Amino acid sequence: MDAQRWVSEVNEGWGLTVKVKKQLCDIRSQYQHIEIFETENLGHLLMLDGIVQLTSYDEFAYHEMMANLPFYACSHVPERALVIGGGDGGVLRELGRHPELRTIDICEIDAEVIRAAQKFLPETSCGYDDPRVKVNIGDGSCFIKEHPGCYDIIIVDSTDPGGPGEPLFGENFYRDMKKALTPGGVIATQAESYYLLPEIACRVVKFAGRFFKSSGFAQINVPTYPTGVIGCCLGSDEGEVFLPRRMPDAELQKQLRYYSPEVHRSAFELPVFARRLFSKNGDEK
Ligand code: SPD
């Protein structure tokens, strides 16, 4: 491969481009095109169907928020967590920092993503080393129906709609997630960027608002996702999702590089245009 190659995530009329040194993995699985690169400046880069999923440079921001927003928004101390998608293991790694969790289940549709991550992305796939993690290979939208009342937190670390993650953006899936929660449990779903995919962000906000008494869109700064921002939509029937109910102890806070109770609260403070977008199209409360 050309030593000076650049790879791009291309959106309508523009792209996000990263200089890569080497391609480590190029697999066409039953579900998607899996590519992993060693980049010039950003460590490893995982792409699925040409869409950036993570780079070593900033994956901590996304994974810490996806794991800790629901963990700390939960009205009771969570003991059972479910991750849907998230085959690279980054959310598992962050959940693993919480000794309170007794079980951490993951349902990933594509076993090839897990295999590739375990081979080439040790910094995120170390999440699988935790003995509390139980791996299920299958469709998360089916798995969730089979586990009513089982989970204190459910985290949906999906790809964009259009690929294997499509059912995870449907109304029925939100209804089924609600049934799979324990009373007072919390969902957290990958909610896209209000700049890049406003209609998807609105859809997610609308469904969360429809099924949960408290819901909201938290923004996360991730420079290697196009537009540099991505959402995490929370929903719960107890308390207000934008208020952390507990805080990391000093030892854990030292390990974290993005999440803090202050960041939890401020992530729900959106720019005016995004707030208007969601109140007009997302039924946000
Ligand atoms: N638009 C890209 C959204 C990617 C979300 N999933 C990231 C997976 C990282 N664990």
mmCIF file of C-alpha atoms and ligand atoms in Angstrom:
data_model
loop_
_atom_site.group_PDB
_atom_site.id
_atom_site.type_symbol
_atom_site.label_atom_id
_atom_site.label_comp_id
_atom_site.label_asym_id
_atom_site.label_seq_id
_atom_site.Cartn_x
_atom_site.Cartn_y
_atom_site.Cartn_z
ATOM 1 C CA MET A 1 0.000 0.000 0.000
ATOM 2 C CA ASP A 2 1.087 3.575 -0.670
ATOM 3 C CA ALA A 3 2.953 4.773 2.426
ATOM 4 C CA GLN A 4 1.443 8.257 1.992
ATOM 5 C CA ARG A 5 -2.173 7.196 1.646
ATOM 6 C CA TRP A 6 -5.043 9.264 2.998
ATOM 7 C CA VAL A 7 -8.412 7.739 3.898
ATOM 8 C CA SER A 8 -11.661 9.687 4.020
ATOM 9 C CA GLU A 9 -15.121 9.431 5.449
ATOM 10 C CA VAL A 10 -17.056 11.138 2.703
ATOM 11 C CA ASN A 11 -20.329 12.902 3.345
ATOM 12 C CA GLU A 12 -22.390 14.949 0.907
ATOM 13 C CA GLY A 13 -19.880 17.269 -0.752
ATOM 14 C CA TRP A 14 -17.170 17.073 1.887
ATOM 15 C CA GLY A 15 -15.033 14.610 3.814
ATOM 16 C CA LEU A 16 -12.925 13.975 6.872
ATOM 17 C CA THR A 17 -9.478 12.793 5.857
ATOM 18 C CA VAL A 18 -6.731 11.092 7.848
ATOM 19 C CA LYS A 19 -3.198 10.244 6.757
ATOM 20 C CA VAL A 20 -2.452 6.559 7.233
ATOM 21 C CA LYS A 21 0.786 4.607 7.340
ATOM 22 C CA LYS A 22 -0.554 1.109 6.916
ATOM 23 C CA GLN A 23 -3.767 -0.848 6.504
ATOM 24 C CA LEU A 24 -3.917 -3.533 9.177
ATOM 25 C CA CYS A 25 -7.266 -5.119 8.350
ATOM 26 C CA ASP A 26 -9.532 -5.219 5.303
ATOM 27 C CA ILE A 27 -12.404 -7.668 5.736
ATOM 28 C CA ARG A 28 -15.781 -7.937 4.063
ATOM 29 C CA SER A 29 -17.936 -9.673 6.644
ATOM 30 C CA GLN A 30 -21.489 -10.867 6.140
ATOM 31 C CA TYR A 31 -22.621 -7.443 7.395
ATOM 32 C CA GLN A 32 -20.099 -4.784 6.461
ATOM 33 C CA HIS A 33 -16.672 -3.697 5.275
ATOM 34 C CA ILE A 34 -14.276 -3.669 8.251
ATOM 35 C CA GLU A 35 -11.076 -1.661 7.926
ATOM 36 C CA ILE A 36 -8.419 -0.840 10.498
ATOM 37 C CA PHE A 37 -5.517 1.494 9.750
ATOM 38 C CA GLU A 38 -2.412 2.614 11.526
ATOM 39 C CA THR A 39 -2.498 6.370 11.049
ATOM 40 C CA GLU A 40 0.270 8.917 10.910
ATOM 41 C CA ASN A 41 -0.801 10.920 13.987
ATOM 42 C CA LEU A 42 -3.991 9.463 15.470
ATOM 43 C CA GLY A 43 -3.007 5.912 16.397
ATOM 44 C CA HIS A 44 -5.409 3.272 15.121
ATOM 45 C CA LEU A 45 -8.492 4.045 13.045
ATOM 46 C CA LEU A 46 -11.504 1.718 12.744
ATOM 47 C CA MET A 47 -13.891 2.218 9.825
ATOM 48 C CA LEU A 48 -17.078 0.286 9.101
ATOM 49 C CA ASP A 49 -18.505 0.733 5.611
ATOM 50 C CA GLY A 50 -16.321 3.816 5.199
ATOM 51 C CA ILE A 51 -17.597 5.496 8.403
ATOM 52 C CA VAL A 52 -15.143 6.345 11.172
ATOM 53 C CA GLN A 53 -15.956 4.428 14.356
ATOM 54 C CA LEU A 54 -12.959 5.349 16.449
ATOM 55 C CA THR A 55 -9.395 6.546 16.524
ATOM 56 C CA SER A 56 -6.972 5.957 19.394
ATOM 57 C CA TYR A 57 -6.613 9.742 19.622
ATOM 58 C CA ASP A 58 -10.106 10.579 20.858
ATOM 59 C CA GLU A 59 -12.064 7.354 21.446
ATOM 60 C CA PHE A 60 -11.847 7.923 25.216
ATOM 61 C CA ALA A 61 -14.234 10.889 24.912
ATOM 62 C CA TYR A 62 -17.021 8.907 23.251
ATOM 63 C CA HIS A 63 -16.578 5.726 25.281
ATOM 64 C CA GLU A 64 -16.338 7.436 28.674
ATOM 65 C CA MET A 65 -19.506 9.405 28.016
ATOM 66 C CA MET A 66 -21.499 6.497 26.562
ATOM 67 C CA ALA A 67 -20.689 4.409 29.644
ATOM 68 C CA ASN A 68 -20.750 6.988 32.425
ATOM 69 C CA LEU A 69 -23.723 9.166 31.479
ATOM 70 C CA PRO A 70 -26.192 6.283 32.013
ATOM 71 C CA PHE A 71 -24.203 4.816 34.911
ATOM 72 C CA TYR A 72 -24.394 8.033 36.913
ATOM 73 C CA ALA A 73 -27.889 9.059 35.732
ATOM 74 C CA CYS A 74 -29.349 5.820 37.105
ATOM 75 C CA SER A 75 -31.453 6.387 40.230
ATOM 76 C CA HIS A 76 -30.111 3.211 41.851
ATOM 77 C CA VAL A 77 -26.588 1.823 41.733
ATOM 78 C CA PRO A 78 -26.520 -0.181 38.477
ATOM 79 C CA GLU A 79 -25.582 -3.840 38.749
ATOM 80 C CA ARG A 80 -26.501 -5.221 35.324
ATOM 81 C CA ALA A 81 -25.428 -3.529 32.103
ATOM 82 C CA LEU A 82 -26.104 -4.361 28.460
ATOM 83 C CA VAL A 83 -24.161 -3.010 25.489
ATOM 84 C CA ILE A 84 -25.723 -3.388 22.046
ATOM 85 C CA GLY A 85 -23.183 -3.022 19.225
ATOM 86 C CA GLY A 86 -19.872 -1.680 20.478
ATOM 87 C CA GLY A 87 -17.909 -4.649 19.151
ATOM 88 C CA ASP A 88 -14.586 -2.802 19.463
ATOM 89 C CA GLY A 89 -14.902 -3.126 23.269
ATOM 90 C CA GLY A 90 -14.413 0.549 24.193
ATOM 91 C CA VAL A 91 -17.694 0.880 26.130
ATOM 92 C CA LEU A 92 -16.960 -2.434 27.887
ATOM 93 C CA ARG A 93 -13.577 -1.079 28.956
ATOM 94 C CA GLU A 94 -15.227 1.964 30.543
ATOM 95 C CA LEU A 95 -17.971 -0.066 32.246
ATOM 96 C CA GLY A 96 -15.264 -2.339 33.616
ATOM 97 C CA ARG A 97 -14.015 0.527 35.809
ATOM 98 C CA HIS A 98 -17.153 0.136 37.958
ATOM 99 C CA PRO A 99 -16.897 -2.627 40.572
ATOM 100 C CA GLU A 100 -20.618 -2.115 41.333
ATOM 101 C CA LEU A 101 -21.529 -3.842 38.070
ATOM 102 C CA ARG A 102 -22.062 -7.562 38.577
ATOM 103 C CA THR A 103 -22.730 -8.463 34.940
ATOM 104 C CA ILE A 104 -21.835 -6.730 31.678
ATOM 105 C CA ASP A 105 -23.534 -8.307 28.658
ATOM 106 C CA ILE A 106 -22.783 -7.343 25.077
ATOM 107 C CA CYS A 107 -24.837 -8.204 22.002
ATOM 108 C CA GLU A 108 -22.877 -7.513 18.809
ATOM 109 C CA ILE A 109 -24.202 -8.625 15.441
ATOM 110 C CA ASP A 110 -20.837 -9.026 13.717
ATOM 111 C CA ALA A 111 -18.355 -11.466 15.286
ATOM 112 C CA GLU A 112 -15.778 -10.330 12.722
ATOM 113 C CA VAL A 113 -15.688 -6.854 14.303
ATOM 114 C CA ILE A 114 -14.853 -8.401 17.674
ATOM 115 C CA ARG A 115 -12.180 -10.613 16.112
ATOM 116 C CA ALA A 116 -10.591 -7.695 14.236
ATOM 117 C CA ALA A 117 -10.634 -5.483 17.342
ATOM 118 C CA GLN A 118 -9.067 -8.223 19.447
ATOM 119 C CA LYS A 119 -6.298 -8.586 16.907
ATOM 120 C CA PHE A 120 -5.589 -4.943 16.038
ATOM 121 C CA LEU A 121 -7.185 -2.673 18.669
ATOM 122 C CA PRO A 122 -5.839 -3.829 22.031
ATOM 123 C CA GLU A 123 -6.543 -0.444 23.615
ATOM 124 C CA THR A 124 -10.319 -0.916 23.290
ATOM 125 C CA SER A 125 -10.689 -4.697 23.045
ATOM 126 C CA CYS A 126 -9.090 -5.018 26.493
ATOM 127 C CA GLY A 127 -12.711 -4.411 27.585
ATOM 128 C CA TYR A 128 -13.358 -8.090 26.846
ATOM 129 C CA ASP A 129 -10.779 -9.228 29.423
ATOM 130 C CA ASP A 130 -13.147 -8.455 32.291
ATOM 131 C CA PRO A 131 -14.623 -11.719 33.630
ATOM 132 C CA ARG A 132 -18.030 -10.044 34.116
ATOM 133 C CA VAL A 133 -18.359 -9.580 30.325
ATOM 134 C CA LYS A 134 -20.582 -12.089 28.531
ATOM 135 C CA VAL A 135 -20.552 -11.954 24.735
ATOM 136 C CA ASN A 136 -23.668 -12.672 22.651
ATOM 137 C CA ILE A 137 -23.455 -12.646 18.873
ATOM 138 C CA GLY A 138 -26.755 -11.615 17.339
ATOM 139 C CA ASP A 139 -29.184 -8.889 16.427
ATOM 140 C CA GLY A 140 -29.632 -6.498 19.358
ATOM 141 C CA SER A 141 -33.197 -5.725 18.331
ATOM 142 C CA CYS A 142 -34.085 -9.424 18.867
ATOM 143 C CA PHE A 143 -31.918 -9.916 21.976
ATOM 144 C CA ILE A 144 -33.631 -7.057 23.772
ATOM 145 C CA LYS A 145 -37.079 -8.635 23.340
ATOM 146 C CA GLU A 146 -35.864 -11.785 25.095
ATOM 147 C CA HIS A 147 -34.683 -9.967 28.249
ATOM 148 C CA PRO A 148 -37.596 -8.116 29.883
ATOM 149 C CA GLY A 149 -36.816 -6.365 33.187
ATOM 150 C CA CYS A 150 -33.169 -7.459 33.093
ATOM 151 C CA TYR A 151 -30.913 -4.405 32.867
ATOM 152 C CA ASP A 152 -30.203 -1.307 34.932
ATOM 153 C CA ILE A 153 -28.446 0.366 32.019
ATOM 154 C CA ILE A 154 -28.651 -0.322 28.287
ATOM 155 C CA ILE A 155 -26.088 1.331 26.023
ATOM 156 C CA VAL A 156 -26.537 1.280 22.261
ATOM 157 C CA ASP A 157 -23.176 1.876 20.600
ATOM 158 C CA SER A 158 -24.397 1.524 17.051
ATOM 159 C CA THR A 159 -23.090 2.336 13.621
ATOM 160 C CA ASP A 160 -25.055 4.829 11.532
ATOM 161 C CA PRO A 161 -28.485 3.807 10.216
ATOM 162 C CA GLY A 162 -28.449 2.206 6.785
ATOM 163 C CA GLY A 163 -26.201 -0.732 7.704
ATOM 164 C CA PRO A 164 -26.679 -3.505 10.269
ATOM 165 C CA GLY A 165 -27.532 -0.855 12.891
ATOM 166 C CA GLU A 166 -30.749 0.191 11.101
ATOM 167 C CA PRO A 167 -33.253 -1.570 13.458
ATOM 168 C CA LEU A 168 -31.621 0.186 16.414
ATOM 169 C CA PHE A 169 -33.046 3.501 15.164
ATOM 170 C CA GLY A 170 -36.688 2.357 15.088
ATOM 171 C CA GLU A 171 -39.553 3.171 17.422
ATOM 172 C CA ASN A 172 -40.187 -0.481 18.311
ATOM 173 C CA PHE A 173 -36.639 -0.842 19.509
ATOM 174 C CA TYR A 174 -37.144 2.014 21.978
ATOM 175 C CA ARG A 175 -40.334 0.370 23.219
ATOM 176 C CA ASP A 176 -38.478 -2.927 23.686
ATOM 177 C CA MET A 177 -35.558 -1.259 25.470
ATOM 178 C CA LYS A 178 -37.959 0.259 27.966
ATOM 179 C CA LYS A 179 -39.354 -3.216 28.710
ATOM 180 C CA ALA A 180 -35.837 -4.627 29.147
ATOM 181 C CA LEU A 181 -34.969 -2.109 31.888
ATOM 182 C CA THR A 182 -35.357 -2.573 35.631
ATOM 183 C CA PRO A 183 -37.537 0.137 37.272
ATOM 184 C CA GLY A 184 -35.536 3.370 37.236
ATOM 185 C CA GLY A 185 -33.090 1.998 34.649
ATOM 186 C CA VAL A 186 -31.505 4.197 31.976
ATOM 187 C CA ILE A 187 -30.933 3.868 28.227
ATOM 188 C CA ALA A 188 -28.121 5.631 26.357
ATOM 189 C CA THR A 189 -28.109 5.558 22.573
ATOM 190 C CA GLN A 190 -25.713 6.797 19.919
ATOM 191 C CA ALA A 191 -27.666 9.815 18.647
ATOM 192 C CA GLU A 192 -25.565 11.155 15.760
ATOM 193 C CA SER A 193 -24.582 14.789 15.105
ATOM 194 C CA TYR A 194 -27.151 17.578 14.958
ATOM 195 C CA TYR A 195 -25.010 19.157 12.232
ATOM 196 C CA LEU A 196 -24.452 16.086 10.065
ATOM 197 C CA LEU A 197 -27.604 14.015 10.504
ATOM 198 C CA PRO A 198 -30.200 16.303 12.137
ATOM 199 C CA GLU A 199 -33.146 14.162 11.069
ATOM 200 C CA ILE A 200 -31.662 11.066 12.757
ATOM 201 C CA ALA A 201 -30.783 13.023 15.899
ATOM 202 C CA CYS A 202 -34.382 14.319 16.023
ATOM 203 C CA ARG A 203 -35.773 10.836 15.505
ATOM 204 C CA VAL A 204 -33.786 9.440 18.421
ATOM 205 C CA VAL A 205 -34.721 12.354 20.684
ATOM 206 C CA LYS A 206 -38.380 11.922 19.708
ATOM 207 C CA PHE A 207 -38.473 8.199 20.553
ATOM 208 C CA ALA A 208 -36.650 8.667 23.855
ATOM 209 C CA GLY A 209 -39.092 11.468 24.744
ATOM 210 C CA ARG A 210 -42.034 9.296 23.783
ATOM 211 C CA PHE A 211 -41.123 6.360 26.028
ATOM 212 C CA PHE A 212 -39.383 7.947 29.034
ATOM 213 C CA LYS A 213 -40.417 10.551 31.603
ATOM 214 C CA SER A 214 -36.979 12.163 31.451
ATOM 215 C CA SER A 215 -34.878 12.252 28.292
ATOM 216 C CA GLY A 216 -32.319 14.422 26.571
ATOM 217 C CA PHE A 217 -29.511 14.742 24.057
ATOM 218 C CA ALA A 218 -25.989 15.074 25.467
ATOM 219 C CA GLN A 219 -23.257 16.266 23.132
ATOM 220 C CA ILE A 220 -19.766 14.790 23.087
ATOM 221 C CA ASN A 221 -16.754 16.440 21.406
ATOM 222 C CA VAL A 222 -15.024 13.890 19.193
ATOM 223 C CA PRO A 223 -12.804 15.606 16.579
ATOM 224 C CA THR A 224 -12.504 12.565 14.315
ATOM 225 C CA TYR A 225 -16.261 12.202 13.795
ATOM 226 C CA PRO A 226 -17.321 14.526 10.961
ATOM 227 C CA THR A 227 -18.505 17.850 12.507
ATOM 228 C CA GLY A 228 -16.580 17.021 15.686
ATOM 229 C CA VAL A 229 -19.669 16.362 17.736
ATOM 230 C CA ILE A 230 -21.836 13.333 18.389
ATOM 231 C CA GLY A 231 -24.863 12.800 20.599
ATOM 232 C CA CYS A 232 -25.776 10.380 23.330
ATOM 233 C CA CYS A 233 -29.501 10.287 24.004
ATOM 234 C CA LEU A 234 -30.531 9.284 27.527
ATOM 235 C CA GLY A 235 -33.919 8.137 28.763
ATOM 236 C CA SER A 236 -35.237 7.082 32.174
ATOM 237 C CA ASP A 237 -38.473 7.011 34.142
ATOM 238 C CA GLU A 238 -36.887 8.085 37.433
ATOM 239 C CA GLY A 239 -35.127 11.370 38.120
ATOM 240 C CA GLU A 240 -33.705 13.768 35.554
ATOM 241 C CA VAL A 241 -31.165 12.245 33.176
ATOM 242 C CA PHE A 242 -29.090 15.430 33.020
ATOM 243 C CA LEU A 243 -28.349 15.260 36.751
ATOM 244 C CA PRO A 244 -25.719 12.788 37.946
ATOM 245 C CA ARG A 245 -27.024 10.891 40.996
ATOM 246 C CA ARG A 246 -23.581 9.924 42.290
ATOM 247 C CA MET A 247 -20.035 10.863 41.418
ATOM 248 C CA PRO A 248 -16.839 8.945 40.631
ATOM 249 C CA ASP A 249 -14.575 8.567 43.656
ATOM 250 C CA ALA A 250 -11.228 10.366 43.527
ATOM 251 C CA GLU A 251 -9.373 7.294 42.318
ATOM 252 C CA LEU A 252 -11.761 6.699 39.404
ATOM 253 C CA GLN A 253 -11.939 10.397 38.507
ATOM 254 C CA LYS A 254 -8.151 10.347 38.111
ATOM 255 C CA GLN A 255 -8.487 7.611 35.477
ATOM 256 C CA LEU A 256 -11.105 9.547 33.474
ATOM 257 C CA ARG A 257 -10.082 12.064 30.837
ATOM 258 C CA TYR A 258 -13.456 13.393 29.663
ATOM 259 C CA TYR A 259 -16.352 12.516 32.007
ATOM 260 C CA SER A 260 -16.938 14.365 35.275
ATOM 261 C CA PRO A 261 -20.197 15.304 37.039
ATOM 262 C CA GLU A 262 -19.778 18.866 35.706
ATOM 263 C CA VAL A 263 -19.341 17.595 32.147
ATOM 264 C CA HIS A 264 -22.408 15.360 32.636
ATOM 265 C CA ARG A 265 -24.604 18.375 33.395
ATOM 266 C CA SER A 266 -23.106 20.697 30.812
ATOM 267 C CA ALA A 267 -23.317 18.138 27.965
ATOM 268 C CA PHE A 268 -27.080 18.707 27.879
ATOM 269 C CA GLU A 269 -26.651 22.467 27.333
ATOM 270 C CA LEU A 270 -27.001 22.678 23.567
ATOM 271 C CA PRO A 271 -26.432 25.497 21.083
ATOM 272 C CA VAL A 272 -29.581 27.510 20.440
ATOM 273 C CA PHE A 273 -30.164 26.131 16.928
ATOM 274 C CA ALA A 274 -29.916 22.541 18.190
ATOM 275 C CA ARG A 275 -32.277 23.245 21.076
ATOM 276 C CA ARG A 276 -34.765 24.751 18.585
ATOM 277 C CA LEU A 277 -34.319 21.813 16.228
ATOM 278 C CA PHE A 278 -35.185 19.323 18.941
ATOM 279 C CA SER A 279 -38.091 21.274 20.368
ATOM 280 C CA LYS A 280 -39.588 21.611 16.876
ATOM 281 C CA ASN A 281 -38.880 18.123 15.522
ATOM 282 C CA GLY A 282 -37.779 15.976 18.413
ATOM 283 C CA ASP A 283 -40.632 16.476 20.916
ATOM 284 C CA GLU A 284 -37.928 17.147 23.518
ATOM 285 C CA LYS A 285 -39.375 18.000 26.925
HETATM 286 N N1 SPD B 1 -21.059 8.334 12.747
HETATM 287 C C1 SPD B 1 -20.277 7.392 13.477
HETATM 288 C C2 SPD B 1 -20.934 6.885 14.685
HETATM 289 C C3 SPD B 1 -20.135 5.807 15.295
HETATM 290 C C4 SPD B 1 -20.699 5.344 16.560
HETATM 291 N N2 SPD B 1 -20.168 4.104 17.002
HETATM 292 C C5 SPD B 1 -18.818 4.134 17.349
HETATM 293 C C6 SPD B 1 -18.311 2.848 17.820
HETATM 294 C C7 SPD B 1 -17.242 3.047 18.804
HETATM 295 N N3 SPD B 1 -17.289 2.086 19.823
#
